[in-house]
CSV table of C-alpha atoms in Angstrom, one decimal:
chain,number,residue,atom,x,y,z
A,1,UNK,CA,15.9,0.3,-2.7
A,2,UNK,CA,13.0,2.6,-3.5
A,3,UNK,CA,10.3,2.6,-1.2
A,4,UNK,CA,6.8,4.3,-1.1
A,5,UNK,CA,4.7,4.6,2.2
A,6,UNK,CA,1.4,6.1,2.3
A,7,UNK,CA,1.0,7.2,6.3
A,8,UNK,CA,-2.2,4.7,6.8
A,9,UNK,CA,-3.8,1.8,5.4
A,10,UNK,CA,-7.2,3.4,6.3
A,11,UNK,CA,-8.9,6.6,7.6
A,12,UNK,CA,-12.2,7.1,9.0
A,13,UNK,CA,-13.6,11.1,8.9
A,14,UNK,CA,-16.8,12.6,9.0
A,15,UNK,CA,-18.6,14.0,6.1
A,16,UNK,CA,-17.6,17.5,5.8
A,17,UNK,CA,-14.2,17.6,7.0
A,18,UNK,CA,-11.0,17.6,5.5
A,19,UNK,CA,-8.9,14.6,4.2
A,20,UNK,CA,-5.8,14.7,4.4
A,21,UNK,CA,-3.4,11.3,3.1
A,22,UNK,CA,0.2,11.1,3.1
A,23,UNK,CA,2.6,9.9,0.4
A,24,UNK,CA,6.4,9.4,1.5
A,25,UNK,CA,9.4,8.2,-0.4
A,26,UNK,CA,12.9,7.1,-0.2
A,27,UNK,CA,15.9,6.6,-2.9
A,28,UNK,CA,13.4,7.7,-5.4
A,29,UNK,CA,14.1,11.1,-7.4
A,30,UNK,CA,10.3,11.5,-8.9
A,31,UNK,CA,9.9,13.4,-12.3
A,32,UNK,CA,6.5,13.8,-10.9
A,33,UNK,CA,3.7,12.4,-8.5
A,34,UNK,CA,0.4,11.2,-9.3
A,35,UNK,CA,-2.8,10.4,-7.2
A,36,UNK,CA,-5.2,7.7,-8.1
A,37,UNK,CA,-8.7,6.4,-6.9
A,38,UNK,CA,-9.4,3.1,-6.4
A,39,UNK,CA,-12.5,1.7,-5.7
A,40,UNK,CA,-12.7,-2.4,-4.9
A,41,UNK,CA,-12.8,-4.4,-8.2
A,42,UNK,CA,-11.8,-1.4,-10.4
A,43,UNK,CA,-9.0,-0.1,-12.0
A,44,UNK,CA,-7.6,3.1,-10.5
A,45,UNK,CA,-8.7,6.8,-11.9
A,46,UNK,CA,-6.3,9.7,-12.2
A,47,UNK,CA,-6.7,12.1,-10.1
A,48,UNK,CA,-4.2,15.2,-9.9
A,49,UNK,CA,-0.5,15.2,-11.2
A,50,UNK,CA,2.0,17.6,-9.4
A,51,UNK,CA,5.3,17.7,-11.4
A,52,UNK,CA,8.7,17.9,-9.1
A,53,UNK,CA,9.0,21.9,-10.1
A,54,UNK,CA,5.1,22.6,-8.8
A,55,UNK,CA,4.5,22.9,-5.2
A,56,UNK,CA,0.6,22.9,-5.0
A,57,UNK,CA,-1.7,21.8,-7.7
A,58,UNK,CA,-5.7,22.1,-7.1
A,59,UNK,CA,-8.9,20.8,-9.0
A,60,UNK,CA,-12.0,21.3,-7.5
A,61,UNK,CA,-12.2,20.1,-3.7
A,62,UNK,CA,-8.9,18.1,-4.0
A,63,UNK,CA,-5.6,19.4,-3.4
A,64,UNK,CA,-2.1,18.3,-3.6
A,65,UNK,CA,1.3,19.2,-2.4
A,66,UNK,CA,4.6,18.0,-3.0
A,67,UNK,CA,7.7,18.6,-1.5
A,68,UNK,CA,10.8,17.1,-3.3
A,69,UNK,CA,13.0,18.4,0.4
A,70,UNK,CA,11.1,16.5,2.6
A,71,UNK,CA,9.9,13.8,-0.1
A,72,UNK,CA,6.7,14.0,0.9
A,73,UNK,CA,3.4,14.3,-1.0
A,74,UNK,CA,-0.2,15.5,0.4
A,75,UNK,CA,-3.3,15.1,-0.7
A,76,UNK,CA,-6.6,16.8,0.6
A,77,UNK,CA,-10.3,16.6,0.0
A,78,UNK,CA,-12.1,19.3,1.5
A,79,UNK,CA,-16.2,19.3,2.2
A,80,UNK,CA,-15.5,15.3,2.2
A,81,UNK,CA,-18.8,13.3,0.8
A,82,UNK,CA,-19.4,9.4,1.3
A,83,UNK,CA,-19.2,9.0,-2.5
A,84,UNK,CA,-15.3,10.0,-1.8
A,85,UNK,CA,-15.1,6.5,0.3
A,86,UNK,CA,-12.4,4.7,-1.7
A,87,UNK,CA,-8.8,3.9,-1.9
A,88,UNK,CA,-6.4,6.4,-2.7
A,89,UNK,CA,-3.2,5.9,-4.7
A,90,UNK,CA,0.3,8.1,-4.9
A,91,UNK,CA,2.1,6.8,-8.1
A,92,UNK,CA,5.7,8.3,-8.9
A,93,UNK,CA,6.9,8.8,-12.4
A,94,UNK,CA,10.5,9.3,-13.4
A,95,UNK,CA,10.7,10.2,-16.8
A,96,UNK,CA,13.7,12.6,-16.4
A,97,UNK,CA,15.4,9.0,-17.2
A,98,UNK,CA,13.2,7.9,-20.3
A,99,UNK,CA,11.1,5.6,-18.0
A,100,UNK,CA,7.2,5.8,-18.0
A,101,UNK,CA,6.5,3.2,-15.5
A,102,UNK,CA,4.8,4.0,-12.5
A,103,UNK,CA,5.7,3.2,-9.1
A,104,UNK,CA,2.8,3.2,-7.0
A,105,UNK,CA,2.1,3.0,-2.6
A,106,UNK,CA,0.0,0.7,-1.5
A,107,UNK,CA,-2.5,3.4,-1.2
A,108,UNK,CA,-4.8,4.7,2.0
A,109,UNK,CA,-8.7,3.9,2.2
A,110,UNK,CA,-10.6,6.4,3.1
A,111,UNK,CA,-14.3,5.9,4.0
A,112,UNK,CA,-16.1,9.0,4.7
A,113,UNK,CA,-19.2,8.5,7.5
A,114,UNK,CA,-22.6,10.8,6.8
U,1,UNK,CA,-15.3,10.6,-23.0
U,2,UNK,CA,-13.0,7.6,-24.4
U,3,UNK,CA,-12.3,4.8,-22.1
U,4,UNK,CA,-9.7,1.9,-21.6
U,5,UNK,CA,-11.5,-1.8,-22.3
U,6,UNK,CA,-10.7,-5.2,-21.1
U,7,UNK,CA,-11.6,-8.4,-22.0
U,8,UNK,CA,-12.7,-10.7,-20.1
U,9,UNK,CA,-13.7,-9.1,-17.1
U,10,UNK,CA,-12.7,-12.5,-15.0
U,11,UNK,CA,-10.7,-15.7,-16.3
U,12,UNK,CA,-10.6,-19.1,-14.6
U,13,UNK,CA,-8.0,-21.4,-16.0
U,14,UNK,CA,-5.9,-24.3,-14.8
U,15,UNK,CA,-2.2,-24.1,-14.0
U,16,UNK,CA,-0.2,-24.5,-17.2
U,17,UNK,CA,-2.5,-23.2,-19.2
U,18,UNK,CA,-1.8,-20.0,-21.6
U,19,UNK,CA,-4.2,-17.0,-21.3
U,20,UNK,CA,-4.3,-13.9,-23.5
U,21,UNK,CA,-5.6,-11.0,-21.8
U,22,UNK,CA,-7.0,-8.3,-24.4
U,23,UNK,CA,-7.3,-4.2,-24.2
U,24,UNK,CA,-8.7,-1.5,-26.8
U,25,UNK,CA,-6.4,1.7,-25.2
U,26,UNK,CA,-7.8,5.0,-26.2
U,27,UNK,CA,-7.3,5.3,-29.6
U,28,UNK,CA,-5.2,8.4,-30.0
U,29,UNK,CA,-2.5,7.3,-27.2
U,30,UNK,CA,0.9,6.4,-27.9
U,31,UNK,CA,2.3,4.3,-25.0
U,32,UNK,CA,0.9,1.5,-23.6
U,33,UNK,CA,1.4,-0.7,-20.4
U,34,UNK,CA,0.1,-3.7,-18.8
U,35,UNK,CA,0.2,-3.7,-14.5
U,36,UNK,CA,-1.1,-6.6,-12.0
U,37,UNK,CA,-2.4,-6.4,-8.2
U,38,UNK,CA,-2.1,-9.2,-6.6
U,39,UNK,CA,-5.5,-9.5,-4.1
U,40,UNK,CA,-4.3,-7.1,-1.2
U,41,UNK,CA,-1.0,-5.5,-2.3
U,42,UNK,CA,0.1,-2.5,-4.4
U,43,UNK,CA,-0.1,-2.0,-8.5
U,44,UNK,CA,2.8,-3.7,-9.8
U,45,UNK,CA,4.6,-2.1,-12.9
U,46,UNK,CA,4.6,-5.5,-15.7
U,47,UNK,CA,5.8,-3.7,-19.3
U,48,UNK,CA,5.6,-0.9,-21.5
U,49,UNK,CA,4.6,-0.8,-25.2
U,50,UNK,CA,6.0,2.0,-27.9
U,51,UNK,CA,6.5,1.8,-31.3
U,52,UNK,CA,5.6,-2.0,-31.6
U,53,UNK,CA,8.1,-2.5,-29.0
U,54,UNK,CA,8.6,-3.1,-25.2
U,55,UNK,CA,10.1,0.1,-24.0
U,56,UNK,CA,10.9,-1.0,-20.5
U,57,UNK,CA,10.1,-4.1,-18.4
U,58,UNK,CA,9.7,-5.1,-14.7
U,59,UNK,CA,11.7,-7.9,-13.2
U,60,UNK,CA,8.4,-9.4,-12.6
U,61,UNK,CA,8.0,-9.7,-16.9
U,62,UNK,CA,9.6,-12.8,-17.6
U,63,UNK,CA,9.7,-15.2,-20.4
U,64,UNK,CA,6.3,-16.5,-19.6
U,65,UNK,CA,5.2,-13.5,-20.7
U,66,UNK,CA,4.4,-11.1,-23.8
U,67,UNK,CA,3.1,-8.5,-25.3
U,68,UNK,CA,1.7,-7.8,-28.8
U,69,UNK,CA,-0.5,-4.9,-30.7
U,70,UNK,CA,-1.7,-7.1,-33.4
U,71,UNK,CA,-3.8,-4.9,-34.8
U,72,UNK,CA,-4.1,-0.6,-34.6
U,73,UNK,CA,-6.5,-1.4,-31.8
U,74,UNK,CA,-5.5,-3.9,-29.4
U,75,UNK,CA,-3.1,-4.6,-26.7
U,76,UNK,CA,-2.9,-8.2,-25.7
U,77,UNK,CA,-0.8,-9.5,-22.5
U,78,UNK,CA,-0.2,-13.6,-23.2
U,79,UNK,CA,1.1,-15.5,-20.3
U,80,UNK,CA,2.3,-18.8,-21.4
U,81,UNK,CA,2.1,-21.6,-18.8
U,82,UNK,CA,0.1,-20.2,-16.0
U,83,UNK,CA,1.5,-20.4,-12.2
U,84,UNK,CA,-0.9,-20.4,-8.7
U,85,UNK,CA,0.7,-17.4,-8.4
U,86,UNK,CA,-0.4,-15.4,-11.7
U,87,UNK,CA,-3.4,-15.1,-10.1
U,88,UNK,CA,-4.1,-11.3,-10.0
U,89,UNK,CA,-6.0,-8.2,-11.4
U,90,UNK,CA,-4.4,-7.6,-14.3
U,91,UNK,CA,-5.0,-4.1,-15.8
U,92,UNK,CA,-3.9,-2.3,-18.8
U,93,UNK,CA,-3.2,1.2,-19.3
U,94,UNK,CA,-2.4,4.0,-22.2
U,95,UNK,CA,-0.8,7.4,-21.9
U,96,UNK,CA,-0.4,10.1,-24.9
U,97,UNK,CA,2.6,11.5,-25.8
U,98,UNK,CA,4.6,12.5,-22.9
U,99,UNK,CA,3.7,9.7,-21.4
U,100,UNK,CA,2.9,11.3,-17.5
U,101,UNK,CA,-0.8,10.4,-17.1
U,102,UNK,CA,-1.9,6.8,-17.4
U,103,UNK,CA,-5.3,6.3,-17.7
U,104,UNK,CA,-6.3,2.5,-16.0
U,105,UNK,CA,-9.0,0.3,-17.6
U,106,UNK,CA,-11.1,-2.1,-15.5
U,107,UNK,CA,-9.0,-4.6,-15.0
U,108,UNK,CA,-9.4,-8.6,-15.7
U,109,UNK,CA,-9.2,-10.3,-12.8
U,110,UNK,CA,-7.3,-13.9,-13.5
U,111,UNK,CA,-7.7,-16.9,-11.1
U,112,UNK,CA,-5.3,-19.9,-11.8
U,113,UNK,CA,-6.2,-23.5,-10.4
């Protein structure tokens, strides 16, 4: 069955480093991957959406790569603020088969200490 | 910049009761979905919405459920005879054309008694 694993359920940095959070997947062929924030209570904010053709994709501080070999997905914030403490989503798409429903990991918090 | 709505924001309702969850998706998108999150767990895929139509369901979207655009701006989510375990965020989301990015509203978070 598919399966989605973001590396950890939480990470703990210090302001001004790099973040970096893992998205891995299994029996899955993704279209393309998307990254979400989610902060407690809310609904969850695209981010950055790296197609299975791109291999880095950048906006801003954030980065993301994605490598369909490995099946593997990272995502960085560089310069990391505490207004970045929240939890961070990967989401695959498939719409190579006509489906638009997102499957997403059950995402990595992140809480960023001044 | 245009934003996904929800109403409510919470619902408290017994067990066996039917709820309609409502959504204004941005206006010029074409595809529309409804997700849960159960307290803890991961976004869970419910339904999709084209064309008046459900394009694609989850296993999870069964006959206790259903969709409906009644009008050209809302998106409602009914669930018929509420279970304990309906109890989730339920959020509702809209993509444009090629249907990649979905953009989230706030959710309604749902408690059944």
């Amino acid at each position: 069955s598919q399966k989605i694993e973001q590396n950890s359920e939480a990470l703990n940095i210090q302001e001004g480093k790099t973040a970096t959070l893992t998205c891995n997947y299994t029996n899955y062929s993704p279209a393309y991957l998307q990254w979400y924030r989610q902060d407690p209570g809310r609904g969850p904010v695209f981010l950055l959406l790296i197609r299975e053709n791109e291999k880095e994709k950048r906006k801003e501080r954030l980065k993301v790569t994605f490598d369909t070999t490995l099946k593997q997905s990272l995502f960085h914030i560089t310069a990391s603020q505490p207004a970045d403490s929240a939890t961070y989503l990967c989401a695959l798409g498939a719409m190579d088969t006509g489906r638009r429903a997102l499957t997403f990991g059950s995402g990595t918090r992140l809480q960023v200490q001044p | 910049e245009p934003e996904v709505t929800q109403t409510p924001s919470h619902q408290v309702t017994q067990m066996g009761q039917e709820v309609i969850l409502r959504c204004v998706p941005i206006s010029n998108h074409l595809y529309f979905y409804w997700y849960r999150q159960i307290l803890g767990q991961k976004v869970e895929f419910l339904v999709s919405f084209y064309n008046n139509e459900i394009s694609e369901k989850s296993e999870i979207f069964d006959d206790q459920f259903s969709v409906e655009r009644p009008d050209g701006s809302n998106f409602t989510l009914k669930i018929r005879s509420t279970k304990l375990e309906d109890s989730a965020m339920y959020f509702c989301a809209g993509s444009g054309a090629y249907g990649e990015t979905q953009y989230f509203g706030p959710g309604t978070r749902l408690l059944v008694l």
